[in-house]
CSV table of C-alpha atoms and ligand atoms in Angstrom, one decimal:
chain,number,residue,atom,x,y,z
A,1,MET,CA,0.0,0.0,0.0
A,2,PRO,CA,1.6,3.3,-1.0
A,3,THR,CA,2.3,5.6,1.9
A,4,PRO,CA,-0.2,8.5,1.0
A,5,MET,CA,-2.9,5.8,0.8
A,6,LEU,CA,-1.8,4.4,4.1
A,7,LEU,CA,-1.9,7.8,5.8
A,8,ARG,CA,-5.4,8.6,4.4
A,9,SER,CA,-6.7,5.2,5.6
A,10,LEU,CA,-5.2,5.9,9.0
A,11,PHE,CA,-6.9,9.3,9.1
A,12,ILE,CA,-10.3,7.7,8.2
A,13,ALA,CA,-9.8,4.8,10.7
A,14,THR,CA,-8.9,7.3,13.5
A,15,ILE,CA,-12.2,9.0,13.0
A,16,SER,CA,-14.2,5.8,12.5
A,17,SER,CA,-12.8,4.1,15.6
A,18,ASN,CA,-13.6,7.0,17.9
A,19,LYS,CA,-17.2,7.7,18.6
A,20,PHE,CA,-16.6,11.3,19.7
A,21,LEU,CA,-15.1,12.1,16.2
A,22,LEU,CA,-17.4,9.8,14.2
A,23,LEU,CA,-20.8,10.8,15.4
A,24,PRO,CA,-20.4,14.6,14.6
A,25,SER,CA,-18.8,13.6,11.3
A,26,LEU,CA,-21.8,11.4,10.5
A,27,ARG,CA,-24.2,14.2,11.4
A,28,ILE,CA,-22.4,16.6,9.0
A,29,LEU,CA,-22.4,14.0,6.2
A,30,SER,CA,-26.2,13.2,6.6
A,31,PHE,CA,-26.8,17.0,6.4
A,32,LEU,CA,-24.7,17.3,3.2
A,33,ALA,CA,-26.3,14.2,1.7
A,34,VAL,CA,-29.7,15.9,1.4
A,35,PRO,CA,-30.0,16.9,-2.3
A,36,ASP,CA,-30.5,20.5,-3.4
A,37,ARG,CA,-28.7,22.3,-0.5
A,38,THR,CA,-28.0,26.0,-1.0
A,39,PHE,CA,-24.6,26.9,-2.4
A,40,LEU,CA,-22.8,27.0,0.9
A,41,PHE,CA,-23.7,23.4,1.7
A,42,ASN,CA,-23.8,22.0,-1.8
A,43,VAL,CA,-21.1,19.4,-2.2
A,44,ASP,CA,-20.9,19.9,-6.0
A,45,ARG,CA,-21.0,23.7,-6.1
A,46,ASN,CA,-19.1,24.9,-3.1
A,47,PRO,CA,-15.4,24.4,-4.1
A,48,VAL,CA,-13.9,24.5,-0.6
A,49,LEU,CA,-16.4,21.9,0.8
A,50,LYS,CA,-15.8,19.8,-2.3
A,51,ALA,CA,-12.0,19.9,-2.0
A,52,ILE,CA,-12.2,18.8,1.7
A,53,LEU,CA,-14.5,15.9,1.0
A,54,LYS,CA,-12.6,14.9,-2.1
A,55,ARG,CA,-9.2,14.7,-0.3
A,56,THR,CA,-10.6,12.7,2.6
A,57,LEU,CA,-13.8,10.5,2.2
A,58,TYR,CA,-14.2,10.6,-1.5
A,59,ASN,CA,-10.7,9.5,-2.4
A,60,GLN,CA,-10.8,6.8,0.3
A,61,PHE,CA,-13.9,5.1,-0.9
A,62,CYS,CA,-14.6,6.3,-4.5
A,63,ALA,CA,-12.7,5.9,-7.8
A,64,GLY,CA,-13.1,9.2,-9.5
A,65,GLU,CA,-15.4,12.0,-10.7
A,66,THR,CA,-14.2,11.7,-14.3
A,67,GLU,CA,-13.3,8.8,-16.7
A,68,GLN,CA,-9.6,9.8,-16.4
A,69,GLU,CA,-9.5,9.8,-12.6
A,70,THR,CA,-11.4,6.5,-12.5
A,71,ARG,CA,-9.1,4.7,-15.0
A,72,ALA,CA,-6.1,5.8,-12.9
A,73,CYS,CA,-7.7,4.4,-9.7
A,74,VAL,CA,-8.7,1.1,-11.4
A,75,LYS,CA,-5.1,0.7,-12.5
A,76,ARG,CA,-3.8,1.5,-9.0
A,77,LEU,CA,-6.0,-1.1,-7.4
A,78,LYS,CA,-5.0,-3.8,-9.9
A,79,ASP,CA,-1.3,-3.0,-9.3
A,80,LEU,CA,-1.9,-3.9,-5.7
A,81,GLY,CA,-2.4,-7.5,-6.7
A,82,PHE,CA,-6.2,-7.8,-7.0
A,83,LYS,CA,-7.7,-10.0,-9.6
A,84,GLY,CA,-9.8,-7.1,-10.8
A,85,VAL,CA,-12.2,-4.4,-9.8
A,86,ILE,CA,-15.9,-4.2,-9.4
A,87,LEU,CA,-17.0,-0.8,-10.8
A,88,THR,CA,-20.3,0.8,-10.3
A,89,TYR,CA,-21.9,4.1,-11.3
A,90,ALA,CA,-23.0,5.9,-8.2
A,91,LYS,CA,-26.4,7.2,-9.2
A,92,GLU,CA,-29.1,5.5,-7.1
A,93,MET,CA,-32.2,6.0,-5.1
A,94,VAL,CA,-32.6,5.4,-1.4
A,95,PHE,CA,-36.0,4.4,0.0
A,96,ASP,CA,-36.6,5.4,3.6
A,97,PHE,CA,-39.0,2.9,5.2
A,98,LYS,CA,-39.8,5.2,8.1
A,99,GLU,CA,-40.6,8.2,5.9
A,100,GLY,CA,-42.2,6.0,3.3
A,101,SER,CA,-40.5,7.9,0.5
A,102,ALA,CA,-37.6,7.7,-2.0
A,103,ASN,CA,-35.0,10.3,-2.7
A,104,GLU,CA,-32.3,10.5,-5.2
A,105,HIS,CA,-29.7,11.2,-5.1
A,106,GLY,CA,-33.3,11.0,-6.7
A,107,THR,CA,-36.8,12.0,-7.4
A,108,ALA,CA,-40.1,11.2,-5.9
A,109,GLU,CA,-42.0,8.1,-7.0
A,110,ALA,CA,-45.1,9.6,-8.6
A,111,VAL,CA,-44.9,9.1,-12.4
A,112,SER,CA,-47.6,10.1,-14.8
A,113,VAL,CA,-48.9,7.7,-17.5
A,114,GLU,CA,-47.5,9.9,-20.3
A,115,GLU,CA,-44.1,9.9,-18.7
A,116,GLU,CA,-44.2,6.1,-18.5
A,117,GLN,CA,-45.1,5.7,-22.1
A,118,ALA,CA,-42.6,8.2,-23.5
A,119,THR,CA,-38.9,7.4,-24.0
A,120,ASP,CA,-37.7,7.8,-20.5
A,121,PRO,CA,-34.7,10.2,-20.2
A,122,ASP,CA,-33.7,8.8,-16.8
A,123,ILE,CA,-33.4,5.3,-18.2
A,124,GLU,CA,-31.5,6.6,-21.2
A,125,ALA,CA,-29.1,8.5,-18.8
A,126,TRP,CA,-28.6,5.4,-16.7
A,127,ARG,CA,-27.9,3.3,-19.8
A,128,ALA,CA,-25.4,5.8,-21.1
A,129,GLY,CA,-23.7,6.1,-17.7
A,130,THR,CA,-23.5,2.3,-17.4
A,131,LEU,CA,-22.0,2.0,-20.9
A,132,ARG,CA,-19.4,4.7,-20.0
A,133,THR,CA,-18.7,2.6,-16.8
A,134,LEU,CA,-18.2,-0.5,-19.0
A,135,ASP,CA,-15.6,1.4,-21.0
A,136,LEU,CA,-13.5,1.9,-17.9
A,137,ILE,CA,-13.0,-1.8,-17.1
A,138,SER,CA,-11.6,-4.7,-19.0
A,139,GLU,CA,-11.7,-8.5,-19.4
A,140,GLY,CA,-11.9,-10.2,-16.0
A,141,ASP,CA,-13.4,-7.1,-14.2
A,142,ILE,CA,-16.9,-6.9,-12.9
A,143,LEU,CA,-19.6,-4.3,-13.6
A,144,ALA,CA,-22.0,-3.7,-10.7
A,145,LEU,CA,-25.4,-2.3,-11.4
A,146,LYS,CA,-27.7,-0.3,-9.2
A,147,MET,CA,-30.9,-0.6,-11.0
A,148,THR,CA,-32.8,2.1,-9.1
A,149,GLY,CA,-30.4,4.6,-10.7
A,150,ALA,CA,-32.6,4.3,-13.8
A,151,GLY,CA,-35.2,6.5,-12.1
A,152,PRO,CA,-38.9,6.6,-11.1
A,153,THR,CA,-40.5,4.6,-13.9
A,154,VAL,CA,-38.2,1.7,-13.0
A,155,THR,CA,-38.6,2.0,-9.3
A,156,LYS,CA,-42.3,2.3,-9.6
A,157,ALA,CA,-42.4,-1.1,-11.4
A,158,PHE,CA,-40.0,-2.6,-8.8
A,159,SER,CA,-42.1,-1.4,-5.9
A,160,LYS,CA,-45.0,-3.5,-7.3
A,161,GLY,CA,-42.7,-6.5,-7.8
A,162,ASN,CA,-42.8,-6.1,-11.6
A,163,LEU,CA,-40.3,-6.2,-14.3
A,164,PRO,CA,-39.2,-2.7,-15.4
A,165,PRO,CA,-40.4,-1.0,-18.6
A,166,LYS,CA,-39.4,-2.4,-22.0
A,167,GLN,CA,-36.8,0.4,-22.5
A,168,MET,CA,-35.0,-0.7,-19.4
A,169,LEU,CA,-35.2,-4.4,-20.3
A,170,THR,CA,-33.7,-3.6,-23.7
A,171,ALA,CA,-30.9,-1.5,-22.1
A,172,LEU,CA,-30.1,-4.4,-19.7
A,173,ASP,CA,-30.1,-6.9,-22.6
A,174,THR,CA,-27.6,-4.7,-24.5
A,175,ILE,CA,-25.4,-4.4,-21.5
A,176,ALA,CA,-25.5,-8.1,-20.7
A,177,GLN,CA,-24.6,-9.0,-24.3
A,178,ILE,CA,-21.6,-6.6,-24.4
A,179,CYS,CA,-20.4,-8.0,-21.0
A,180,LYS,CA,-20.7,-11.6,-22.2
A,181,ASP,CA,-18.8,-10.8,-25.4
A,182,ARG,CA,-16.0,-9.0,-23.4
A,183,ASN,CA,-15.8,-11.6,-20.7
A,184,ILE,CA,-16.9,-9.1,-18.0
A,185,GLN,CA,-19.3,-10.3,-15.3
A,186,ILE,CA,-22.2,-8.3,-13.9
A,187,ILE,CA,-23.3,-8.0,-10.3
A,188,VAL,CA,-26.7,-6.7,-9.7
A,189,ASP,CA,-26.7,-5.0,-6.3
A,190,ALA,CA,-29.3,-5.7,-3.7
A,191,GLU,CA,-31.1,-2.5,-2.6
A,192,SER,CA,-33.9,-1.5,-0.3
A,193,GLN,CA,-36.6,-4.2,0.3
A,194,HIS,CA,-39.2,-1.8,-1.2
A,195,TRP,CA,-37.7,-2.6,-4.6
A,196,GLN,CA,-36.0,-5.9,-4.1
A,197,THR,CA,-38.6,-8.3,-5.4
A,198,GLY,CA,-38.7,-6.5,-8.8
A,199,ILE,CA,-34.9,-6.3,-8.9
A,200,ALA,CA,-34.4,-10.0,-8.2
A,201,ARG,CA,-37.1,-11.0,-10.8
A,202,THR,CA,-35.4,-8.9,-13.4
A,203,THR,CA,-32.0,-10.4,-12.6
A,204,LEU,CA,-33.4,-13.9,-12.6
A,205,ALA,CA,-34.8,-13.4,-16.2
A,206,LEU,CA,-31.3,-12.2,-17.3
A,207,MET,CA,-29.6,-15.1,-15.6
A,208,ARG,CA,-31.9,-17.5,-17.4
A,209,LYS,CA,-30.7,-16.1,-20.7
A,210,TYR,CA,-27.0,-15.4,-20.2
A,211,ASN,CA,-25.8,-17.8,-17.4
A,212,ARG,CA,-25.2,-20.7,-19.7
A,213,HIS,CA,-22.5,-23.4,-20.0
A,214,GLY,CA,-21.6,-23.4,-16.3
A,215,LYS,CA,-20.6,-19.7,-16.1
A,216,ALA,CA,-22.4,-16.9,-14.4
A,217,VAL,CA,-22.3,-13.7,-16.5
A,218,LEU,CA,-24.7,-12.2,-14.0
A,219,TYR,CA,-24.9,-12.5,-10.2
A,220,ASN,CA,-27.9,-11.6,-8.1
A,221,THR,CA,-27.2,-10.3,-4.6
A,222,TYR,CA,-28.7,-12.0,-1.5
A,223,GLN,CA,-28.8,-10.3,1.9
A,224,ALA,CA,-28.1,-12.7,4.7
A,225,TYR,CA,-29.7,-10.4,7.3
A,226,LEU,CA,-33.2,-11.0,5.8
A,227,LYS,CA,-35.3,-13.7,7.4
A,228,ALA,CA,-36.7,-14.5,3.9
A,229,THR,CA,-33.4,-15.0,2.2
A,230,PRO,CA,-33.2,-18.9,2.5
A,231,ASP,CA,-36.6,-19.1,0.8
A,232,VAL,CA,-35.6,-16.8,-2.0
A,233,ILE,CA,-32.3,-18.6,-2.6
A,234,ALA,CA,-34.1,-22.0,-2.6
A,235,ALA,CA,-36.7,-20.7,-5.1
A,236,HIS,CA,-33.9,-19.4,-7.4
A,237,MET,CA,-31.9,-22.6,-7.1
A,238,ALA,CA,-35.1,-24.5,-8.2
A,239,GLU,CA,-35.4,-22.1,-11.2
A,240,ALA,CA,-31.8,-22.7,-12.1
A,241,ASP,CA,-32.2,-26.5,-11.9
A,242,LYS,CA,-35.5,-26.4,-13.9
A,243,HIS,CA,-34.2,-24.1,-16.7
A,244,GLY,CA,-30.6,-25.4,-16.7
A,245,PHE,CA,-28.8,-22.1,-16.0
A,246,THR,CA,-26.0,-21.3,-13.5
A,247,LEU,CA,-27.1,-19.3,-10.5
A,248,GLY,CA,-24.8,-16.4,-9.8
A,249,LEU,CA,-25.0,-16.0,-6.0
A,250,LYS,CA,-23.4,-13.0,-4.5
A,251,LEU,CA,-23.8,-13.0,-0.8
A,252,VAL,CA,-23.7,-9.9,1.5
A,253,ARG,CA,-25.0,-9.4,5.0
A,254,GLY,CA,-27.1,-6.4,4.0
A,255,ALA,CA,-26.5,-2.6,4.1
A,256,TYR,CA,-30.0,-1.1,4.6
A,257,MET,CA,-30.5,-1.6,8.4
A,258,ALA,CA,-30.9,2.1,8.9
A,259,SER,CA,-33.6,2.7,6.3
A,260,ASP,CA,-35.4,-0.7,5.7
A,261,ASP,CA,-38.1,-2.4,7.9
A,262,ARG,CA,-36.1,-3.9,10.8
A,263,ALA,CA,-38.8,-6.6,11.4
A,264,LEU,CA,-37.7,-8.3,8.1
A,265,MET,CA,-34.2,-8.8,9.4
A,266,HIS,CA,-32.7,-11.2,11.9
A,267,ASP,CA,-32.9,-9.8,15.5
A,268,THR,CA,-29.2,-10.1,16.2
A,269,LYS,CA,-25.9,-9.8,14.5
A,270,ALA,CA,-25.0,-13.4,15.6
A,271,ALA,CA,-28.1,-14.7,13.7
A,272,THR,CA,-27.0,-12.8,10.5
A,273,ASP,CA,-23.5,-14.1,10.9
A,274,LYS,CA,-24.7,-17.7,11.3
A,275,MET,CA,-26.9,-17.4,8.2
A,276,TYR,CA,-24.1,-15.8,6.1
A,277,ASN,CA,-21.7,-18.7,7.0
A,278,GLN,CA,-24.4,-21.3,6.6
A,279,ILE,CA,-25.2,-20.2,3.0
A,280,ALA,CA,-21.5,-19.7,2.1
A,281,HIS,CA,-20.4,-23.1,3.5
A,282,GLY,CA,-23.6,-24.9,2.2
A,283,ALA,CA,-22.9,-23.6,-1.4
A,284,LEU,CA,-19.2,-24.6,-1.2
A,285,GLN,CA,-20.3,-28.1,0.0
A,286,GLN,CA,-23.0,-28.3,-2.6
A,287,HIS,CA,-25.5,-29.0,0.1
A,288,LEU,CA,-27.9,-26.1,0.7
A,289,PHE,CA,-31.6,-25.7,1.6
A,290,GLY,CA,-32.6,-29.2,0.5
A,291,PHE,CA,-30.5,-29.2,-2.7
A,292,GLY,CA,-27.4,-31.4,-3.0
A,293,ALA,CA,-26.1,-34.9,-3.0
A,294,ALA,CA,-26.9,-35.7,0.6
A,295,ALA,CA,-30.4,-34.2,0.4
A,296,SER,CA,-33.6,-36.0,-0.6
A,297,GLY,CA,-32.9,-36.2,-4.3
A,298,ARG,CA,-33.0,-32.5,-5.5
A,299,PRO,CA,-29.9,-32.1,-7.7
A,300,PHE,CA,-27.6,-29.2,-6.9
A,301,PRO,CA,-27.8,-26.7,-9.8
A,302,GLY,CA,-24.9,-25.0,-11.4
A,303,LEU,CA,-23.8,-22.2,-9.0
A,304,ASN,CA,-21.0,-19.6,-8.9
A,305,LEU,CA,-20.5,-18.0,-5.5
A,306,PHE,CA,-19.3,-14.5,-4.8
A,307,LEU,CA,-18.6,-13.6,-1.1
A,308,ALA,CA,-18.8,-9.9,-0.6
A,309,SER,CA,-17.7,-9.3,3.0
A,310,HIS,CA,-15.2,-7.6,5.3
A,311,ASN,CA,-15.7,-10.2,7.9
A,312,ARG,CA,-12.4,-11.9,8.4
A,313,HIS,CA,-13.8,-15.1,9.8
A,314,SER,CA,-16.5,-15.5,7.1
A,315,VAL,CA,-14.1,-15.1,4.1
A,316,LEU,CA,-11.1,-17.0,5.5
A,317,SER,CA,-13.2,-19.9,6.7
A,318,ALA,CA,-14.9,-20.1,3.3
A,319,HIS,CA,-11.5,-20.0,1.5
A,320,ARG,CA,-10.2,-22.8,3.8
A,321,LEU,CA,-13.2,-25.0,3.2
A,322,HIS,CA,-12.9,-24.4,-0.6
A,323,GLY,CA,-9.2,-25.4,-0.5
A,324,GLN,CA,-9.9,-28.5,1.6
A,325,ARG,CA,-12.6,-29.7,-0.8
A,326,LEU,CA,-10.5,-29.2,-3.8
A,327,GLU,CA,-7.6,-31.0,-2.2
A,328,ALA,CA,-9.8,-33.9,-1.2
A,329,GLY,CA,-11.4,-34.1,-4.7
A,330,LEU,CA,-14.8,-33.3,-3.3
A,331,PRO,CA,-17.5,-31.4,-5.3
A,332,THR,CA,-17.5,-27.6,-4.7
A,333,VAL,CA,-18.4,-24.4,-6.7
A,334,PRO,CA,-16.2,-21.6,-8.1
A,335,VAL,CA,-15.9,-18.8,-5.6
A,336,ALA,CA,-14.5,-15.2,-5.6
A,337,TYR,CA,-14.3,-12.6,-2.9
A,338,GLY,CA,-14.8,-8.8,-2.8
A,339,GLN,CA,-14.2,-6.0,-0.3
A,340,LEU,CA,-15.1,-2.3,-0.8
A,341,HIS,CA,-12.4,0.1,-1.9
A,342,GLY,CA,-11.1,1.9,1.1
A,343,MET,CA,-12.3,-0.7,3.6
A,344,SER,CA,-10.8,-3.8,5.2
A,345,ASP,CA,-7.6,-3.8,3.1
A,346,GLU,CA,-6.1,-6.0,5.8
A,347,VAL,CA,-8.8,-8.7,5.1
A,348,SER,CA,-8.2,-8.4,1.3
A,349,PHE,CA,-4.4,-8.7,1.7
A,350,SER,CA,-4.8,-11.6,4.2
A,351,LEU,CA,-6.8,-13.4,1.5
A,352,LEU,CA,-4.2,-12.8,-1.1
A,353,ALA,CA,-1.5,-14.0,1.2
A,354,GLN,CA,-3.1,-17.4,1.9
A,355,GLU,CA,-1.1,-20.5,1.0
A,356,GLY,CA,-2.3,-22.8,-1.7
A,357,GLU,CA,-4.4,-21.7,-4.6
A,358,THR,CA,-4.5,-17.8,-4.7
A,359,PRO,CA,-8.1,-16.7,-4.2
A,360,GLU,CA,-9.8,-14.4,-6.7
A,361,VAL,CA,-10.1,-11.1,-4.7
A,362,PHE,CA,-11.8,-8.0,-6.1
A,363,LYS,CA,-12.0,-4.5,-4.8
A,364,CYS,CA,-15.4,-2.8,-5.4
A,365,THR,CA,-15.4,0.9,-6.1
A,366,THR,CA,-17.8,3.6,-7.3
A,367,TRP,CA,-17.4,6.5,-9.6
A,368,GLY,CA,-19.5,9.6,-10.1
A,369,SER,CA,-19.8,13.2,-9.1
A,370,MET,CA,-19.5,14.2,-5.4
A,371,GLY,CA,-23.3,14.8,-5.3
A,372,GLU,CA,-24.0,11.3,-6.8
A,373,CYS,CA,-21.6,9.6,-4.4
A,374,VAL,CA,-22.5,11.3,-1.2
A,375,GLY,CA,-25.3,8.7,-0.3
A,376,TYR,CA,-22.8,5.9,-0.9
A,377,LEU,CA,-20.3,7.7,1.3
A,378,LEU,CA,-22.9,8.1,4.1
A,379,ARG,CA,-23.6,4.3,4.0
A,380,ARG,CA,-19.9,3.5,4.3
A,381,ALA,CA,-19.6,5.9,7.3
A,382,VAL,CA,-22.7,4.3,9.0
A,383,GLU,CA,-21.2,0.8,8.3
A,384,ASN,CA,-18.0,1.9,10.0
A,385,ARG,CA,-19.9,3.2,13.0
A,386,ASP,CA,-21.7,-0.2,13.4
A,387,ALA,CA,-18.5,-2.2,13.0
A,388,VAL,CA,-16.8,-0.8,16.0
A,389,LEU,CA,-14.5,-3.8,16.7
A,390,ARG,CA,-13.5,-4.2,13.1
A,391,THR,CA,-12.6,-0.5,12.7
A,392,LYS,CA,-10.6,-0.6,15.9
A,393,ASP,CA,-8.6,-3.6,14.6
A,394,GLU,CA,-8.1,-1.8,11.3
A,395,PHE,CA,-6.9,1.3,13.1
A,396,VAL,CA,-4.4,-0.7,15.2
A,397,ALA,CA,-3.1,-2.5,12.0
A,398,LEU,CA,-2.8,0.7,10.1
A,399,ARG,CA,-1.1,2.6,13.0
A,400,ARG,CA,1.4,-0.3,13.4
A,401,GLU,CA,2.3,-0.2,9.7
A,402,ALA,CA,2.6,3.6,9.7
A,403,VAL,CA,4.9,3.5,12.7
A,404,ARG,CA,7.0,0.7,11.1
A,405,ARG,CA,7.5,2.7,7.9
A,406,PHE,CA,8.4,6.0,9.6
A,407,TRP,CA,10.4,4.5,12.4
A,408,TRP,CA,12.6,2.4,10.1
A,409,SER,CA,13.0,5.0,7.3
B,501,FAD,C1,-18.0,-6.0,-2.4
B,501,FAD,C2,-19.3,-5.7,-1.6
B,501,FAD,C3,-20.5,-5.5,-2.2
B,501,FAD,C4,-21.6,-5.2,-1.5
B,501,FAD,N1,-22.8,-5.0,-2.1
B,501,FAD,C5,-24.0,-4.9,-1.4
B,501,FAD,C6,-25.2,-4.9,-2.0
B,501,FAD,O1,-25.4,-5.1,-3.2
B,501,FAD,N2,-26.3,-4.7,-1.2
B,501,FAD,C7,-26.2,-4.6,0.2
B,501,FAD,O2,-27.3,-4.5,0.8
B,501,FAD,N3,-25.0,-4.6,0.8
B,501,FAD,C8,-23.9,-4.7,0.0
B,501,FAD,N4,-22.7,-4.7,0.7
B,501,FAD,C9,-22.6,-4.3,2.1
B,501,FAD,C10,-22.9,-5.5,3.0
B,501,FAD,O3,-24.2,-5.8,2.9
B,501,FAD,C11,-22.5,-5.2,4.5
B,501,FAD,O4,-23.3,-4.1,4.9
B,501,FAD,C12,-21.1,-4.9,4.8
B,501,FAD,O5,-20.2,-5.6,3.9
B,501,FAD,C13,-20.8,-5.2,6.2
B,501,FAD,O6,-21.0,-6.6,6.5
B,501,FAD,P1,-19.7,-7.6,6.5
B,501,FAD,O7,-20.1,-8.9,6.0
B,501,FAD,O8,-18.6,-6.9,5.7
B,501,FAD,O9,-19.2,-7.7,8.0
B,501,FAD,P2,-19.7,-7.4,9.5
B,501,FAD,O10,-19.0,-6.2,9.9
B,501,FAD,O11,-19.3,-8.7,10.2
B,501,FAD,O12,-21.2,-7.3,9.5
B,501,FAD,C14,-21.9,-6.1,9.6
B,501,FAD,C15,-23.3,-6.4,9.1
B,501,FAD,O13,-24.0,-7.4,10.0
B,501,FAD,C16,-25.4,-7.1,9.9
B,501,FAD,N5,-25.8,-6.7,11.3
B,501,FAD,C17,-25.2,-5.8,12.2
B,501,FAD,N6,-25.9,-5.7,13.3
B,501,FAD,C18,-27.0,-6.5,13.2
B,501,FAD,C19,-28.0,-6.8,14.1
B,501,FAD,N7,-28.1,-6.3,15.3
B,501,FAD,N8,-29.0,-7.7,13.7
B,501,FAD,C20,-28.9,-8.3,12.4
B,501,FAD,N9,-27.9,-8.1,11.6
B,501,FAD,C21,-26.9,-7.2,11.9
B,501,FAD,C22,-25.6,-5.9,9.0
B,501,FAD,O14,-25.9,-6.5,7.7
B,501,FAD,C23,-24.3,-5.2,9.0
B,501,FAD,O15,-24.0,-4.5,7.8
B,501,FAD,C24,-21.5,-5.0,-0.1
B,501,FAD,C25,-20.3,-5.2,0.6
B,501,FAD,C26,-19.2,-5.5,-0.1
B,501,FAD,C27,-17.9,-5.8,0.6
């Protein structure tokens, strides 16, 4: 890790691991994340505010505001030894369960019939932004899609559990075909529950078409903190088995605790951890939710696993299990790992340093203007607040490394 990056990480970890510094910082960021602030508090228009945010939070967690900045960041990440990057365009909507409303980095949900029937400029902007994102990565990298970034006609369909309008389906089809031709995989991010049924339905339709011949071009994201996730995964495995496609299973714990309905989630962190590890290990053993050799006859479908997590125990135990099964000649599934840019570098580098077969590790980063990225930055800050132990460990590891470099130089 280059020294300027180490010092910036140490600065962020110092704030994240100290509640007296983190809580006021979070309040300021929440305030700035509200769209359409006046000049003084507008992160895109006030140059001083923008410069401060850019040098600190933005550069720590995001790739760049322009294509040129993003390309340079992607290269830097790959030079550190990662298999590739997962790149996403920041524009998204966030649904607040308590308020019962959505905001963009967005617009309200009401859409007139005329708007729905016309060529939708929001979908077109999302399609163009996604194609520009695709231009910034190359073979072996992954494109991450936040479907709600395509605006209100799409989110309106998703909130009813429907497929999005035809214009969006055509855009998705074009993007999937380009990715397949260029050997780039696609991850469809899981978002607020308000939209998730529609998002998953859309992704499943694309997987059915593109995930053929044992390889997942697309992954759907499953959130282990949701009580319903085992049923959703089982239903999607049944679909994969019935239609002969490979299920792309990206597993996360879930990032919307602050804004989604808490009753849908496990009551404790321990229960979420248990479910995460059960799904990861079950997939690697090809024995999950009634599917698999040892189960009552339901064949295990083709499945590619992607473990997105900063939890050291979860990723290292999965990697160990995968290695043991390969060594013993037991059936398993292909697996890759991902951590967010600017977070848990220690976990990413520990994975890369494992003995035996080098795991495929990706760093996931976001590009877009400061205004588009501020919601994403806020979620990362909240995540750091909630992961007190992990951020303390990270702080200690970074401080130790900084002292080592400056002491011995
Ligand atoms: C590469 C990558 C891609 C991601 N993509 C997505 C995505 O598409 N959609 C998405 O929603 N998230 C996504 N995330 C974020 C992810 O869901 C987690 O919020 C984040 O990674 C923290 O979980 P963890 O596994 O890293 O580790 P940990 O720090 O061990 O777990 C923290 C998580 O545990 C859960 N948790 C904490 N407290 C409780 C509690 N009291 N009860 C129940 N559960 C609790 C929450 O999910 C919390 O985020 C992504 C993360 C990564 C690394």
